[in-house]
Amino acid sequence: EAAIRLSDGDLNQHVEAISSDETEDLAKAFNRMSESLRKMVDDLSVERNKLFTVLDTMADGVIVLQTLFYLRLGEGIIELINPAAEDLLALKPGAALGARFIETVSNPDLQTLVFDALATNKPQNGEFELTQPRHYLSAIATPLSRDNQNGVLITLHDLTRIRQVDATRRQFVSNVSHEIRSPLASIKAMTETLEEGAIEEVKKA
């Protein structure tokens, strides 16, 4: 009965030997196994909680797609998605889990990236723009196994701030260049005039 409950997931099983024969050794072995399983599950649970804490708080988006045999190449079921990815792709929290990727994320560039990663079985990266809301994203699609049976990992990095800073820098350089160009042109004209003999005329006068 304890073994059946253990196989059903109840790891808090402990049996007492009813005699001092070989059943006592069997009971001790069972109790050690139950304790080892409970410790292993507890450790895995702690690591799982750490992983989800990292995923929930990181700024980069993370999506894990599970590829299924009945789906076309390049498609998959969203098995994991963190809040950053939901925010970047303007998805409602929790709504994308279990949904088909191609029906949830309508961006063709990102879909192509996933397709190429599964078709070549190699990581693919690219940059693309989302219009609603407007974001510039860098994406990497990485197959999770050699035979593509375990899906693909997608990581998204928001380039919007970097693009804005770069655009501001270019505008600043353009404005400064324009403002400096006129005074430099005047200085150049006066210098050429002096080189052509105007300085000698001033001395004679």
GROMACS .gro file of C-alpha atoms in nm:
model
  205
    1GLU     CA    1   0.000   0.000   0.000
    2ALA     CA    2   0.285   0.240   0.080
    3ALA     CA    3   0.453   0.161  -0.253
    4ILE     CA    4   0.129   0.234  -0.439
    5ARG     CA    5   0.086   0.568  -0.258
    6LEU     CA    6   0.452   0.650  -0.331
    7SER     CA    7   0.403   0.580  -0.703
    8ASP     CA    8   0.100   0.812  -0.697
    9GLY     CA    9   0.317   1.100  -0.577
   10ASP     CA   10   0.274   1.082  -0.200
   11LEU     CA   11   0.639   1.088  -0.094
   12ASN     CA   12   0.574   1.104   0.280
   13GLN     CA   13   0.569   0.727   0.314
   14HIS     CA   14   0.729   0.536   0.601
   15VAL     CA   15   0.675   0.171   0.678
   16GLU     CA   16   0.747  -0.031   0.991
   17ALA     CA   17   0.877  -0.385   0.981
   18ILE     CA   18   0.640  -0.628   1.151
   19SER     CA   19   0.917  -0.880   1.218
   20SER     CA   20   1.293  -0.897   1.245
   21ASP     CA   21   1.346  -1.112   0.936
   22GLU     CA   22   1.416  -1.001   0.578
   23THR     CA   23   1.109  -0.778   0.581
   24GLU     CA   24   1.293  -0.546   0.819
   25ASP     CA   25   1.569  -0.495   0.561
   26LEU     CA   26   1.304  -0.440   0.295
   27ALA     CA   27   1.128  -0.180   0.511
   28LYS     CA   28   1.453   0.006   0.575
   29ALA     CA   29   1.538   0.006   0.204
   30PHE     CA   30   1.189   0.136   0.124
   31ASN     CA   31   1.218   0.416   0.379
   32ARG     CA   32   1.560   0.519   0.244
   33MET     CA   33   1.419   0.525  -0.108
   34SER     CA   34   1.121   0.733   0.003
   35GLU     CA   35   1.348   0.981   0.183
   36SER     CA   36   1.583   1.007  -0.118
   37LEU     CA   37   1.293   1.070  -0.354
   38ARG     CA   38   1.145   1.333  -0.123
   39LYS     CA   39   1.482   1.512  -0.097
   40MET     CA   40   1.533   1.496  -0.474
   41VAL     CA   41   1.188   1.641  -0.543
   42ASP     CA   42   1.243   1.915  -0.282
   43ASP     CA   43   1.577   2.009  -0.442
   44LEU     CA   44   1.421   2.017  -0.788
   45SER     CA   45   1.139   2.233  -0.656
   46VAL     CA   46   1.386   2.483  -0.509
   47GLU     CA   47   1.579   2.500  -0.838
   48ARG     CA   48   1.255   2.538  -1.032
   49ASN     CA   49   1.148   2.828  -0.810
   50LYS     CA   50   1.486   2.995  -0.861
   51LEU     CA   51   1.455   2.957  -1.237
   52PHE     CA   52   1.106   3.104  -1.249
   53THR     CA   53   1.211   3.391  -1.024
   54VAL     CA   54   1.493   3.475  -1.265
   55LEU     CA   55   1.262   3.447  -1.567
   56ASP     CA   56   0.993   3.661  -1.405
   57THR     CA   57   1.232   3.943  -1.314
   58MET     CA   58   1.471   3.954  -1.612
   59ALA     CA   59   1.435   4.232  -1.869
   60ASP     CA   60   1.484   4.008  -2.174
   61GLY     CA   61   1.193   3.810  -2.312
   62VAL     CA   62   1.208   3.429  -2.307
   63ILE     CA   63   0.979   3.191  -2.494
   64VAL     CA   64   1.001   2.811  -2.513
   65LEU     CA   65   0.815   2.640  -2.795
   66GLN     CA   66   0.733   2.271  -2.791
   67THR     CA   67   0.729   2.124  -3.139
   68LEU     CA   68   0.467   1.855  -3.201
   69PHE     CA   69   0.467   1.597  -3.477
   70TYR     CA   70   0.128   1.706  -3.609
   71LEU     CA   71   0.234   2.071  -3.653
   72ARG     CA   72   0.411   2.204  -3.957
   73LEU     CA   73   0.780   2.286  -3.942
   74GLY     CA   74   0.835   2.625  -3.783
   75GLU     CA   75   0.529   2.600  -3.563
   76GLY     CA   76   0.501   2.506  -3.198
   77ILE     CA   77   0.303   2.531  -2.877
   78ILE     CA   78   0.409   2.802  -2.633
   79GLU     CA   79   0.523   2.601  -2.333
   80LEU     CA   80   0.683   2.887  -2.138
   81ILE     CA   81   0.678   3.264  -2.171
   82ASN     CA   82   0.800   3.518  -1.917
   83PRO     CA   83   0.640   3.857  -1.837
   84ALA     CA   84   0.906   4.049  -2.034
   85ALA     CA   85   0.818   3.859  -2.353
   86GLU     CA   86   0.447   3.915  -2.296
   87ASP     CA   87   0.512   4.288  -2.253
   88LEU     CA   88   0.736   4.318  -2.560
   89LEU     CA   89   0.488   4.130  -2.779
   90ALA     CA   90   0.182   4.304  -2.627
   91LEU     CA   91   0.028   3.977  -2.506
   92LYS     CA   92  -0.212   3.943  -2.214
   93PRO     CA   93  -0.049   3.780  -1.908
   94GLY     CA   94  -0.095   3.403  -1.917
   95ALA     CA   95  -0.304   3.409  -2.236
   96ALA     CA   96  -0.028   3.273  -2.462
   97LEU     CA   97   0.053   2.959  -2.261
   98GLY     CA   98  -0.055   2.649  -2.449
   99ALA     CA   99  -0.140   2.846  -2.763
  100ARG     CA  100   0.012   2.796  -3.107
  101PHE     CA  101   0.302   3.033  -3.165
  102ILE     CA  102   0.210   3.119  -3.523
  103GLU     CA  103  -0.142   3.219  -3.415
  104THR     CA  104  -0.025   3.417  -3.111
  105VAL     CA  105   0.273   3.610  -3.250
  106SER     CA  106   0.182   3.756  -3.587
  107ASN     CA  107   0.522   3.905  -3.672
  108PRO     CA  108   0.645   3.732  -3.991
  109ASP     CA  109   1.012   3.810  -3.923
  110LEU     CA  110   1.003   3.628  -3.589
  111GLN     CA  111   0.810   3.339  -3.741
  112THR     CA  112   1.072   3.307  -4.015
  113LEU     CA  113   1.347   3.310  -3.753
  114VAL     CA  114   1.187   3.014  -3.575
  115PHE     CA  115   1.129   2.830  -3.904
  116ASP     CA  116   1.494   2.874  -4.007
  117ALA     CA  117   1.620   2.759  -3.666
  118LEU     CA  118   1.419   2.436  -3.691
  119ALA     CA  119   1.495   2.384  -4.060
  120THR     CA  120   1.873   2.424  -4.020
  121ASN     CA  121   1.892   2.297  -3.661
  122LYS     CA  122   2.120   2.594  -3.587
  123PRO     CA  123   2.068   2.913  -3.383
  124GLN     CA  124   1.933   3.205  -3.584
  125ASN     CA  125   1.939   3.574  -3.490
  126GLY     CA  126   1.790   3.887  -3.635
  127GLU     CA  127   1.647   4.231  -3.566
  128PHE     CA  128   1.298   4.350  -3.648
  129GLU     CA  129   1.045   4.619  -3.566
  130LEU     CA  130   0.707   4.582  -3.400
  131THR     CA  131   0.449   4.848  -3.477
  132GLN     CA  132   0.194   4.800  -3.196
  133PRO     CA  133   0.350   4.902  -2.968
  134ARG     CA  134   0.654   5.026  -3.157
  135HIS     CA  135   0.958   4.830  -3.046
  136TYR     CA  136   1.289   4.739  -3.202
  137LEU     CA  137   1.381   4.388  -3.098
  138SER     CA  138   1.680   4.161  -3.131
  139ALA     CA  139   1.584   3.792  -3.132
  140ILE     CA  140   1.772   3.463  -3.113
  141ALA     CA  141   1.599   3.131  -3.190
  142THR     CA  142   1.791   2.828  -3.061
  143PRO     CA  143   1.688   2.463  -3.121
  144LEU     CA  144   1.678   2.273  -2.792
  145SER     CA  145   1.788   1.939  -2.931
  146ARG     CA  146   1.965   1.793  -3.230
  147ASP     CA  147   1.656   1.622  -3.365
  148ASN     CA  148   1.426   1.922  -3.297
  149GLN     CA  149   1.198   1.708  -3.082
  150ASN     CA  150   1.228   1.934  -2.779
  151GLY     CA  151   1.135   2.260  -2.948
  152VAL     CA  152   1.308   2.594  -2.966
  153LEU     CA  153   1.415   2.866  -2.724
  154ILE     CA  154   1.349   3.227  -2.826
  155THR     CA  155   1.517   3.516  -2.647
  156LEU     CA  156   1.413   3.877  -2.712
  157HIS     CA  157   1.614   4.188  -2.632
  158ASP     CA  158   1.459   4.535  -2.650
  159LEU     CA  159   1.668   4.765  -2.871
  160THR     CA  160   1.420   5.055  -2.859
  161ARG     CA  161   1.618   5.266  -2.611
  162ILE     CA  162   1.944   5.203  -2.797
  163ARG     CA  163   1.784   5.304  -3.128
  164GLN     CA  164   1.642   5.619  -2.970
  165VAL     CA  165   1.980   5.716  -2.827
  166ASP     CA  166   2.147   5.650  -3.162
  167ALA     CA  167   1.886   5.859  -3.345
  168THR     CA  168   1.934   6.142  -3.093
  169ARG     CA  169   2.311   6.123  -3.139
  170ARG     CA  170   2.283   6.141  -3.518
  171GLN     CA  171   2.045   6.437  -3.495
  172PHE     CA  172   2.280   6.614  -3.255
  173VAL     CA  173   2.580   6.562  -3.484
  174SER     CA  174   2.375   6.683  -3.782
  175ASN     CA  175   2.263   6.998  -3.596
  176VAL     CA  176   2.613   7.076  -3.471
  177SER     CA  177   2.757   7.023  -3.819
  178HIS     CA  178   2.498   7.259  -3.966
  179GLU     CA  179   2.561   7.527  -3.703
  180ILE     CA  180   2.937   7.511  -3.746
  181ARG     CA  181   2.926   7.502  -4.126
  182SER     CA  182   2.821   7.870  -4.168
  183PRO     CA  183   3.092   8.025  -3.943
  184LEU     CA  184   3.354   7.801  -4.101
  185ALA     CA  185   3.245   7.910  -4.448
  186SER     CA  186   3.282   8.278  -4.347
  187ILE     CA  187   3.626   8.217  -4.196
  188LYS     CA  188   3.735   8.030  -4.508
  189ALA     CA  189   3.613   8.312  -4.734
  190MET     CA  190   3.799   8.577  -4.533
  191THR     CA  191   4.114   8.364  -4.527
  192GLU     CA  192   4.106   8.322  -4.904
  193THR     CA  193   4.052   8.695  -4.948
  194LEU     CA  194   4.356   8.770  -4.735
  195GLU     CA  195   4.564   8.514  -4.924
  196GLU     CA  196   4.472   8.679  -5.253
  197GLY     CA  197   4.638   9.004  -5.150
  198ALA     CA  198   4.393   9.186  -4.930
  199ILE     CA  199   4.639   9.176  -4.642
  200GLU     CA  200   4.900   9.368  -4.848
  201GLU     CA  201   4.643   9.634  -4.936
  202VAL     CA  202   4.568   9.684  -4.570
  203LYS     CA  203   4.941   9.732  -4.494
  204LYS     CA  204   4.977   9.994  -4.773
  205ALA     CA  205   4.679  10.187  -4.648
   0.00000   0.00000   0.00000
